[in-house]
């Protein structure tokens, strides 16, 4: 995995002591950044299955844990690659493709858990769109824009909170309003993020011209 400063997602947790220690340990081991990236897909698959097919309080809380483990993999693969100097020629593929798979698994499963599959698919399409616009900016020579109302961290934060709230909600309401609201927020927020990132790219291109 190889990332330049312009194309690396800013993550505050990267400077935390636990992340530094764990990344250092992984860098000294035989584990590769690409393997860590692939592990995120495993966690996403487990979490999505729990969310879609076993949305009980325990299943929802376990899904929330899987979301955080997925994010930890996303954090550590880059740290091991860059700070641990273990980047590979194919690292850029592993940096992007697993994220699109894991996002889709979680968000589509969210739609099914909320009894609105179409909303989950729509939110997943818009989430992929945010990444497409970001990478497009990089392709035309601009710094990739990782910001926006509903970037990856925000999407996963909303989903994690929704799982926790839905687990508590289970004891009071038969319907999962928290999951439905989360699906709507992710869909709308991702669409807004696509628009704002596109506007930023257009403004920068006009400024260059």
PDB file of C-alpha atoms in Angstrom:
ATOM      1  CA  UNK A   1       0.000   0.000   0.000  1.00  0.00           C
ATOM      2  CA  UNK A   2       1.468   3.320  -1.016  1.00  0.00           C
ATOM      3  CA  UNK A   3      -0.085   6.668  -0.213  1.00  0.00           C
ATOM      4  CA  UNK A   4       1.165  10.193  -0.705  1.00  0.00           C
ATOM      5  CA  UNK A   5       0.428  12.943   1.789  1.00  0.00           C
ATOM      6  CA  UNK A   6      -2.069  14.471  -0.667  1.00  0.00           C
ATOM      7  CA  UNK A   7      -3.960  11.196  -1.087  1.00  0.00           C
ATOM      8  CA  UNK A   8      -3.956   9.956   2.492  1.00  0.00           C
ATOM      9  CA  UNK A   9      -7.106  10.229   4.558  1.00  0.00           C
ATOM     10  CA  UNK A  10      -6.536  12.419   7.648  1.00  0.00           C
ATOM     11  CA  UNK A  11      -7.316  10.316  10.723  1.00  0.00           C
ATOM     12  CA  UNK A  12      -6.730  11.702  14.210  1.00  0.00           C
ATOM     13  CA  UNK A  13      -6.547   8.197  15.713  1.00  0.00           C
ATOM     14  CA  UNK A  14      -3.407   7.570  13.680  1.00  0.00           C
ATOM     15  CA  UNK A  15      -1.419   9.482  16.306  1.00  0.00           C
ATOM     16  CA  UNK A  16      -2.893   7.628  19.285  1.00  0.00           C
ATOM     17  CA  UNK A  17      -0.577   5.508  21.418  1.00  0.00           C
ATOM     18  CA  UNK A  18      -2.505   2.256  20.945  1.00  0.00           C
ATOM     19  CA  UNK A  19      -2.538   2.636  17.159  1.00  0.00           C
ATOM     20  CA  UNK A  20       1.173   3.399  17.041  1.00  0.00           C
ATOM     21  CA  UNK A  21       2.028   0.400  19.229  1.00  0.00           C
ATOM     22  CA  UNK A  22      -0.190  -2.001  17.314  1.00  0.00           C
ATOM     23  CA  UNK A  23       1.026  -0.767  13.931  1.00  0.00           C
ATOM     24  CA  UNK A  24       4.640  -1.158  15.063  1.00  0.00           C
ATOM     25  CA  UNK A  25       3.980  -4.708  16.210  1.00  0.00           C
ATOM     26  CA  UNK A  26       2.295  -5.575  12.919  1.00  0.00           C
ATOM     27  CA  UNK A  27       5.119  -3.972  10.953  1.00  0.00           C
ATOM     28  CA  UNK A  28       7.612  -6.235  12.729  1.00  0.00           C
ATOM     29  CA  UNK A  29       5.491  -9.317  12.001  1.00  0.00           C
ATOM     30  CA  UNK A  30       4.977 -11.186   8.746  1.00  0.00           C
ATOM     31  CA  UNK A  31       1.538  -9.629   8.299  1.00  0.00           C
ATOM     32  CA  UNK A  32       1.259  -7.450   5.203  1.00  0.00           C
ATOM     33  CA  UNK A  33      -0.825  -4.284   4.765  1.00  0.00           C
ATOM     34  CA  UNK A  34      -2.792  -5.999   2.004  1.00  0.00           C
ATOM     35  CA  UNK A  35      -3.733  -8.832   4.360  1.00  0.00           C
ATOM     36  CA  UNK A  36      -4.980  -6.297   6.889  1.00  0.00           C
ATOM     37  CA  UNK A  37      -7.056  -4.643   4.153  1.00  0.00           C
ATOM     38  CA  UNK A  38      -8.609  -8.001   3.243  1.00  0.00           C
ATOM     39  CA  UNK A  39      -9.361  -8.695   6.896  1.00  0.00           C
ATOM     40  CA  UNK A  40     -11.641  -5.649   6.863  1.00  0.00           C
ATOM     41  CA  UNK A  41     -13.841  -7.470   4.322  1.00  0.00           C
ATOM     42  CA  UNK A  42     -14.164 -10.424   6.690  1.00  0.00           C
ATOM     43  CA  UNK A  43     -15.287  -8.187   9.537  1.00  0.00           C
ATOM     44  CA  UNK A  44     -17.712  -6.400   7.211  1.00  0.00           C
ATOM     45  CA  UNK A  45     -19.160  -9.678   5.983  1.00  0.00           C
ATOM     46  CA  UNK A  46     -19.752 -10.900   9.527  1.00  0.00           C
ATOM     47  CA  UNK A  47     -21.207  -7.558  10.614  1.00  0.00           C
ATOM     48  CA  UNK A  48     -23.473  -7.274   7.588  1.00  0.00           C
ATOM     49  CA  UNK A  49     -24.775 -10.815   8.087  1.00  0.00           C
ATOM     50  CA  UNK A  50     -25.565 -10.057  11.721  1.00  0.00           C
ATOM     51  CA  UNK A  51     -27.299  -6.822  10.761  1.00  0.00           C
ATOM     52  CA  UNK A  52     -29.395  -8.291   7.952  1.00  0.00           C
ATOM     53  CA  UNK A  53     -30.257 -11.699   9.388  1.00  0.00           C
ATOM     54  CA  UNK A  54     -29.892 -11.449  13.159  1.00  0.00           C
ATOM     55  CA  UNK A  55     -30.834  -7.884  14.161  1.00  0.00           C
ATOM     56  CA  UNK A  56     -31.361  -8.789  17.800  1.00  0.00           C
ATOM     57  CA  UNK A  57     -29.804  -6.645  20.533  1.00  0.00           C
ATOM     58  CA  UNK A  58     -26.792  -8.964  20.690  1.00  0.00           C
ATOM     59  CA  UNK A  59     -26.502  -9.147  16.905  1.00  0.00           C
ATOM     60  CA  UNK A  60     -26.713  -5.368  16.585  1.00  0.00           C
ATOM     61  CA  UNK A  61     -24.038  -4.795  19.216  1.00  0.00           C
ATOM     62  CA  UNK A  62     -21.783  -7.351  17.561  1.00  0.00           C
ATOM     63  CA  UNK A  63     -22.344  -5.580  14.253  1.00  0.00           C
ATOM     64  CA  UNK A  64     -21.275  -2.306  15.869  1.00  0.00           C
ATOM     65  CA  UNK A  65     -18.108  -4.063  17.037  1.00  0.00           C
ATOM     66  CA  UNK A  66     -17.459  -5.383  13.524  1.00  0.00           C
ATOM     67  CA  UNK A  67     -17.807  -1.844  12.145  1.00  0.00           C
ATOM     68  CA  UNK A  68     -15.119  -0.626  14.526  1.00  0.00           C
ATOM     69  CA  UNK A  69     -12.862  -3.573  13.693  1.00  0.00           C
ATOM     70  CA  UNK A  70     -13.293  -2.767  10.007  1.00  0.00           C
ATOM     71  CA  UNK A  71     -12.249   0.821  10.681  1.00  0.00           C
ATOM     72  CA  UNK A  72      -9.278  -0.380  12.725  1.00  0.00           C
ATOM     73  CA  UNK A  73      -8.127  -2.428   9.726  1.00  0.00           C
ATOM     74  CA  UNK A  74      -8.523   0.641   7.504  1.00  0.00           C
ATOM     75  CA  UNK A  75      -6.346   2.582   9.928  1.00  0.00           C
ATOM     76  CA  UNK A  76      -3.660  -0.029  10.466  1.00  0.00           C
ATOM     77  CA  UNK A  77      -3.123  -1.127   6.867  1.00  0.00           C
ATOM     78  CA  UNK A  78      -1.980   2.366   5.923  1.00  0.00           C
ATOM     79  CA  UNK A  79       0.150   2.778   9.027  1.00  0.00           C
ATOM     80  CA  UNK A  80       1.914  -0.537   8.472  1.00  0.00           C
ATOM     81  CA  UNK A  81       2.435   0.318   4.805  1.00  0.00           C
ATOM     82  CA  UNK A  82       3.706   3.876   5.275  1.00  0.00           C
ATOM     83  CA  UNK A  83       5.256   4.092   8.735  1.00  0.00           C
ATOM     84  CA  UNK A  84       6.294   0.430   8.639  1.00  0.00           C
ATOM     85  CA  UNK A  85       7.697   0.753   5.108  1.00  0.00           C
ATOM     86  CA  UNK A  86       5.864  -2.375   3.909  1.00  0.00           C
ATOM     87  CA  UNK A  87       4.035  -0.857   0.946  1.00  0.00           C
ATOM     88  CA  UNK A  88       3.607  -3.047  -2.129  1.00  0.00           C
ATOM     89  CA  UNK A  89       3.074  -2.214  -5.820  1.00  0.00           C
ATOM     90  CA  UNK A  90      -0.523  -3.469  -5.601  1.00  0.00           C
ATOM     91  CA  UNK A  91      -1.183  -1.651  -2.346  1.00  0.00           C
ATOM     92  CA  UNK A  92      -3.242   1.091  -3.952  1.00  0.00           C
ATOM     93  CA  UNK A  93      -5.729  -1.521  -5.160  1.00  0.00           C
ATOM     94  CA  UNK A  94      -6.059  -2.967  -1.663  1.00  0.00           C
ATOM     95  CA  UNK A  95      -6.368   0.541  -0.286  1.00  0.00           C
ATOM     96  CA  UNK A  96      -9.492   1.308  -2.344  1.00  0.00           C
ATOM     97  CA  UNK A  97     -11.310  -1.868  -3.397  1.00  0.00           C
ATOM     98  CA  UNK A  98     -11.925  -3.402   0.049  1.00  0.00           C
ATOM     99  CA  UNK A  99     -13.394  -0.082   1.242  1.00  0.00           C
ATOM    100  CA  UNK A 100     -15.977  -0.139  -1.537  1.00  0.00           C
ATOM    101  CA  UNK A 101     -16.874  -3.749  -0.714  1.00  0.00           C
ATOM    102  CA  UNK A 102     -17.138  -3.199   3.029  1.00  0.00           C
ATOM    103  CA  UNK A 103     -19.162   0.001   2.667  1.00  0.00           C
ATOM    104  CA  UNK A 104     -21.593  -1.779   0.347  1.00  0.00           C
ATOM    105  CA  UNK A 105     -21.965  -4.804   2.605  1.00  0.00           C
ATOM    106  CA  UNK A 106     -22.763  -2.738   5.688  1.00  0.00           C
ATOM    107  CA  UNK A 107     -25.034  -0.173   4.025  1.00  0.00           C
ATOM    108  CA  UNK A 108     -27.045  -2.649   1.940  1.00  0.00           C
ATOM    109  CA  UNK A 109     -27.508  -4.806   5.039  1.00  0.00           C
ATOM    110  CA  UNK A 110     -28.703  -1.698   6.871  1.00  0.00           C
ATOM    111  CA  UNK A 111     -31.467  -1.251   4.306  1.00  0.00           C
ATOM    112  CA  UNK A 112     -32.639  -4.844   4.739  1.00  0.00           C
ATOM    113  CA  UNK A 113     -32.504  -4.570   8.534  1.00  0.00           C
ATOM    114  CA  UNK A 114     -34.638  -1.415   8.315  1.00  0.00           C
ATOM    115  CA  UNK A 115     -37.132  -3.264   6.061  1.00  0.00           C
ATOM    116  CA  UNK A 116     -36.338  -0.837   3.231  1.00  0.00           C
ATOM    117  CA  UNK A 117     -33.900  -2.685   0.931  1.00  0.00           C
ATOM    118  CA  UNK A 118     -34.189  -0.030  -1.793  1.00  0.00           C
ATOM    119  CA  UNK A 119     -32.959   2.624   0.631  1.00  0.00           C
ATOM    120  CA  UNK A 120     -29.933   0.541   1.549  1.00  0.00           C
ATOM    121  CA  UNK A 121     -29.012   0.045  -2.103  1.00  0.00           C
ATOM    122  CA  UNK A 122     -29.538   3.738  -2.827  1.00  0.00           C
ATOM    123  CA  UNK A 123     -27.357   4.743   0.115  1.00  0.00           C
ATOM    124  CA  UNK A 124     -24.668   2.291  -1.025  1.00  0.00           C
ATOM    125  CA  UNK A 125     -24.667   3.787  -4.538  1.00  0.00           C
ATOM    126  CA  UNK A 126     -24.281   7.299  -3.166  1.00  0.00           C
ATOM    127  CA  UNK A 127     -21.529   6.119  -0.785  1.00  0.00           C
ATOM    128  CA  UNK A 128     -19.604   4.652  -3.719  1.00  0.00           C
ATOM    129  CA  UNK A 129     -20.215   7.941  -5.503  1.00  0.00           C
ATOM    130  CA  UNK A 130     -18.388   9.868  -2.787  1.00  0.00           C
ATOM    131  CA  UNK A 131     -15.310   7.730  -3.382  1.00  0.00           C
ATOM    132  CA  UNK A 132     -15.621   8.073  -7.147  1.00  0.00           C
ATOM    133  CA  UNK A 133     -15.704  11.866  -6.948  1.00  0.00           C
ATOM    134  CA  UNK A 134     -12.765  11.893  -4.513  1.00  0.00           C
ATOM    135  CA  UNK A 135     -10.604   9.677  -6.732  1.00  0.00           C
ATOM    136  CA  UNK A 136     -11.635  11.647  -9.820  1.00  0.00           C
ATOM    137  CA  UNK A 137     -10.225  14.749  -8.173  1.00  0.00           C
ATOM    138  CA  UNK A 138      -6.933  12.934  -7.760  1.00  0.00           C
ATOM    139  CA  UNK A 139      -7.015  11.806 -11.402  1.00  0.00           C
ATOM    140  CA  UNK A 140      -7.174  15.396 -12.636  1.00  0.00           C
ATOM    141  CA  UNK A 141      -4.191  16.366 -10.517  1.00  0.00           C
ATOM    142  CA  UNK A 142      -5.910  17.711  -7.404  1.00  0.00           C
ATOM    143  CA  UNK A 143      -5.517  16.664  -3.804  1.00  0.00           C
ATOM    144  CA  UNK A 144      -8.151  14.083  -2.991  1.00  0.00           C
ATOM    145  CA  UNK A 145     -10.974  15.545  -0.923  1.00  0.00           C
ATOM    146  CA  UNK A 146     -11.772  13.281   2.046  1.00  0.00           C
ATOM    147  CA  UNK A 147     -14.155  15.760   3.635  1.00  0.00           C
ATOM    148  CA  UNK A 148     -17.876  16.220   3.375  1.00  0.00           C
ATOM    149  CA  UNK A 149     -21.013  15.721   5.388  1.00  0.00           C
ATOM    150  CA  UNK A 150     -20.982  11.936   5.077  1.00  0.00           C
ATOM    151  CA  UNK A 151     -17.473  10.671   4.354  1.00  0.00           C
ATOM    152  CA  UNK A 152     -16.516   7.135   5.354  1.00  0.00           C
ATOM    153  CA  UNK A 153     -15.893   7.874   9.023  1.00  0.00           C
ATOM    154  CA  UNK A 154     -19.198   9.712   9.340  1.00  0.00           C
ATOM    155  CA  UNK A 155     -21.099   6.928   7.593  1.00  0.00           C
ATOM    156  CA  UNK A 156     -19.673   4.312   9.889  1.00  0.00           C
ATOM    157  CA  UNK A 157     -20.207   6.501  12.965  1.00  0.00           C
ATOM    158  CA  UNK A 158     -23.886   6.889  12.050  1.00  0.00           C
ATOM    159  CA  UNK A 159     -24.222   3.157  11.452  1.00  0.00           C
ATOM    160  CA  UNK A 160     -22.472   2.269  14.715  1.00  0.00           C
ATOM    161  CA  UNK A 161     -24.682   4.628  16.699  1.00  0.00           C
ATOM    162  CA  UNK A 162     -27.783   3.291  14.929  1.00  0.00           C
ATOM    163  CA  UNK A 163     -26.885  -0.282  15.873  1.00  0.00           C
ATOM    164  CA  UNK A 164     -26.464   0.676  19.531  1.00  0.00           C
ATOM    165  CA  UNK A 165     -29.699   2.679  19.572  1.00  0.00           C
ATOM    166  CA  UNK A 166     -31.595  -0.078  17.739  1.00  0.00           C
ATOM    167  CA  UNK A 167     -30.376  -2.606  20.308  1.00  0.00           C
ATOM    168  CA  UNK A 168     -31.891  -0.447  23.061  1.00  0.00           C
ATOM    169  CA  UNK A 169     -34.944   0.363  20.950  1.00  0.00           C
ATOM    170  CA  UNK A 170     -35.687  -3.343  20.610  1.00  0.00           C
ATOM    171  CA  UNK A 171     -37.092  -3.389  24.141  1.00  0.00           C
ATOM    172  CA  UNK A 172     -39.629  -0.598  23.466  1.00  0.00           C
ATOM    173  CA  UNK A 173     -40.615  -0.632  19.789  1.00  0.00           C
ATOM    174  CA  UNK A 174     -41.245  -3.502  17.360  1.00  0.00           C
ATOM    175  CA  UNK A 175     -39.979  -1.376  14.434  1.00  0.00           C
ATOM    176  CA  UNK A 176     -36.344  -0.349  14.008  1.00  0.00           C
ATOM    177  CA  UNK A 177     -36.667   3.395  13.608  1.00  0.00           C
ATOM    178  CA  UNK A 178     -33.002   4.013  14.444  1.00  0.00           C
ATOM    179  CA  UNK A 179     -31.874   1.864  11.529  1.00  0.00           C
ATOM    180  CA  UNK A 180     -34.367   3.471   9.154  1.00  0.00           C
ATOM    181  CA  UNK A 181     -33.262   6.973  10.132  1.00  0.00           C
ATOM    182  CA  UNK A 182     -29.611   5.965   9.762  1.00  0.00           C
ATOM    183  CA  UNK A 183     -30.208   4.609   6.258  1.00  0.00           C
ATOM    184  CA  UNK A 184     -31.909   7.847   5.271  1.00  0.00           C
ATOM    185  CA  UNK A 185     -29.154   9.976   6.774  1.00  0.00           C
ATOM    186  CA  UNK A 186     -26.417   7.996   5.037  1.00  0.00           C
ATOM    187  CA  UNK A 187     -28.203   8.186   1.681  1.00  0.00           C
ATOM    188  CA  UNK A 188     -28.935  11.917   1.901  1.00  0.00           C
ATOM    189  CA  UNK A 189     -25.584  12.793   3.458  1.00  0.00           C
ATOM    190  CA  UNK A 190     -23.639  10.796   0.872  1.00  0.00           C
ATOM    191  CA  UNK A 191     -25.496  12.523  -1.947  1.00  0.00           C
ATOM    192  CA  UNK A 192     -24.708  15.925  -0.438  1.00  0.00           C
ATOM    193  CA  UNK A 193     -21.060  14.871  -0.084  1.00  0.00           C
ATOM    194  CA  UNK A 194     -20.934  13.925  -3.774  1.00  0.00           C
ATOM    195  CA  UNK A 195     -22.285  17.338  -4.701  1.00  0.00           C
ATOM    196  CA  UNK A 196     -20.000  19.340  -2.406  1.00  0.00           C
ATOM    197  CA  UNK A 197     -16.897  17.437  -3.480  1.00  0.00           C
ATOM    198  CA  UNK A 198     -17.811  17.935  -7.136  1.00  0.00           C
ATOM    199  CA  UNK A 199     -18.312  21.655  -6.567  1.00  0.00           C
ATOM    200  CA  UNK A 200     -14.915  21.850  -4.873  1.00  0.00           C
ATOM    201  CA  UNK A 201     -13.231  20.100  -7.798  1.00  0.00           C
ATOM    202  CA  UNK A 202     -14.949  22.414 -10.280  1.00  0.00           C
ATOM    203  CA  UNK A 203     -13.858  25.485  -8.316  1.00  0.00           C
ATOM    204  CA  UNK A 204     -10.244  24.298  -8.155  1.00  0.00           C
ATOM    205  CA  UNK A 205     -10.173  23.520 -11.875  1.00  0.00           C
ATOM    206  CA  UNK A 206     -11.560  26.979 -12.664  1.00  0.00           C
ATOM    207  CA  UNK A 207      -8.927  28.519 -10.408  1.00  0.00           C
ATOM    208  CA  UNK A 208      -6.167  26.644 -12.247  1.00  0.00           C
ATOM    209  CA  UNK A 209      -7.491  27.817 -15.598  1.00  0.00           C
TER     210      UNK A 209
END
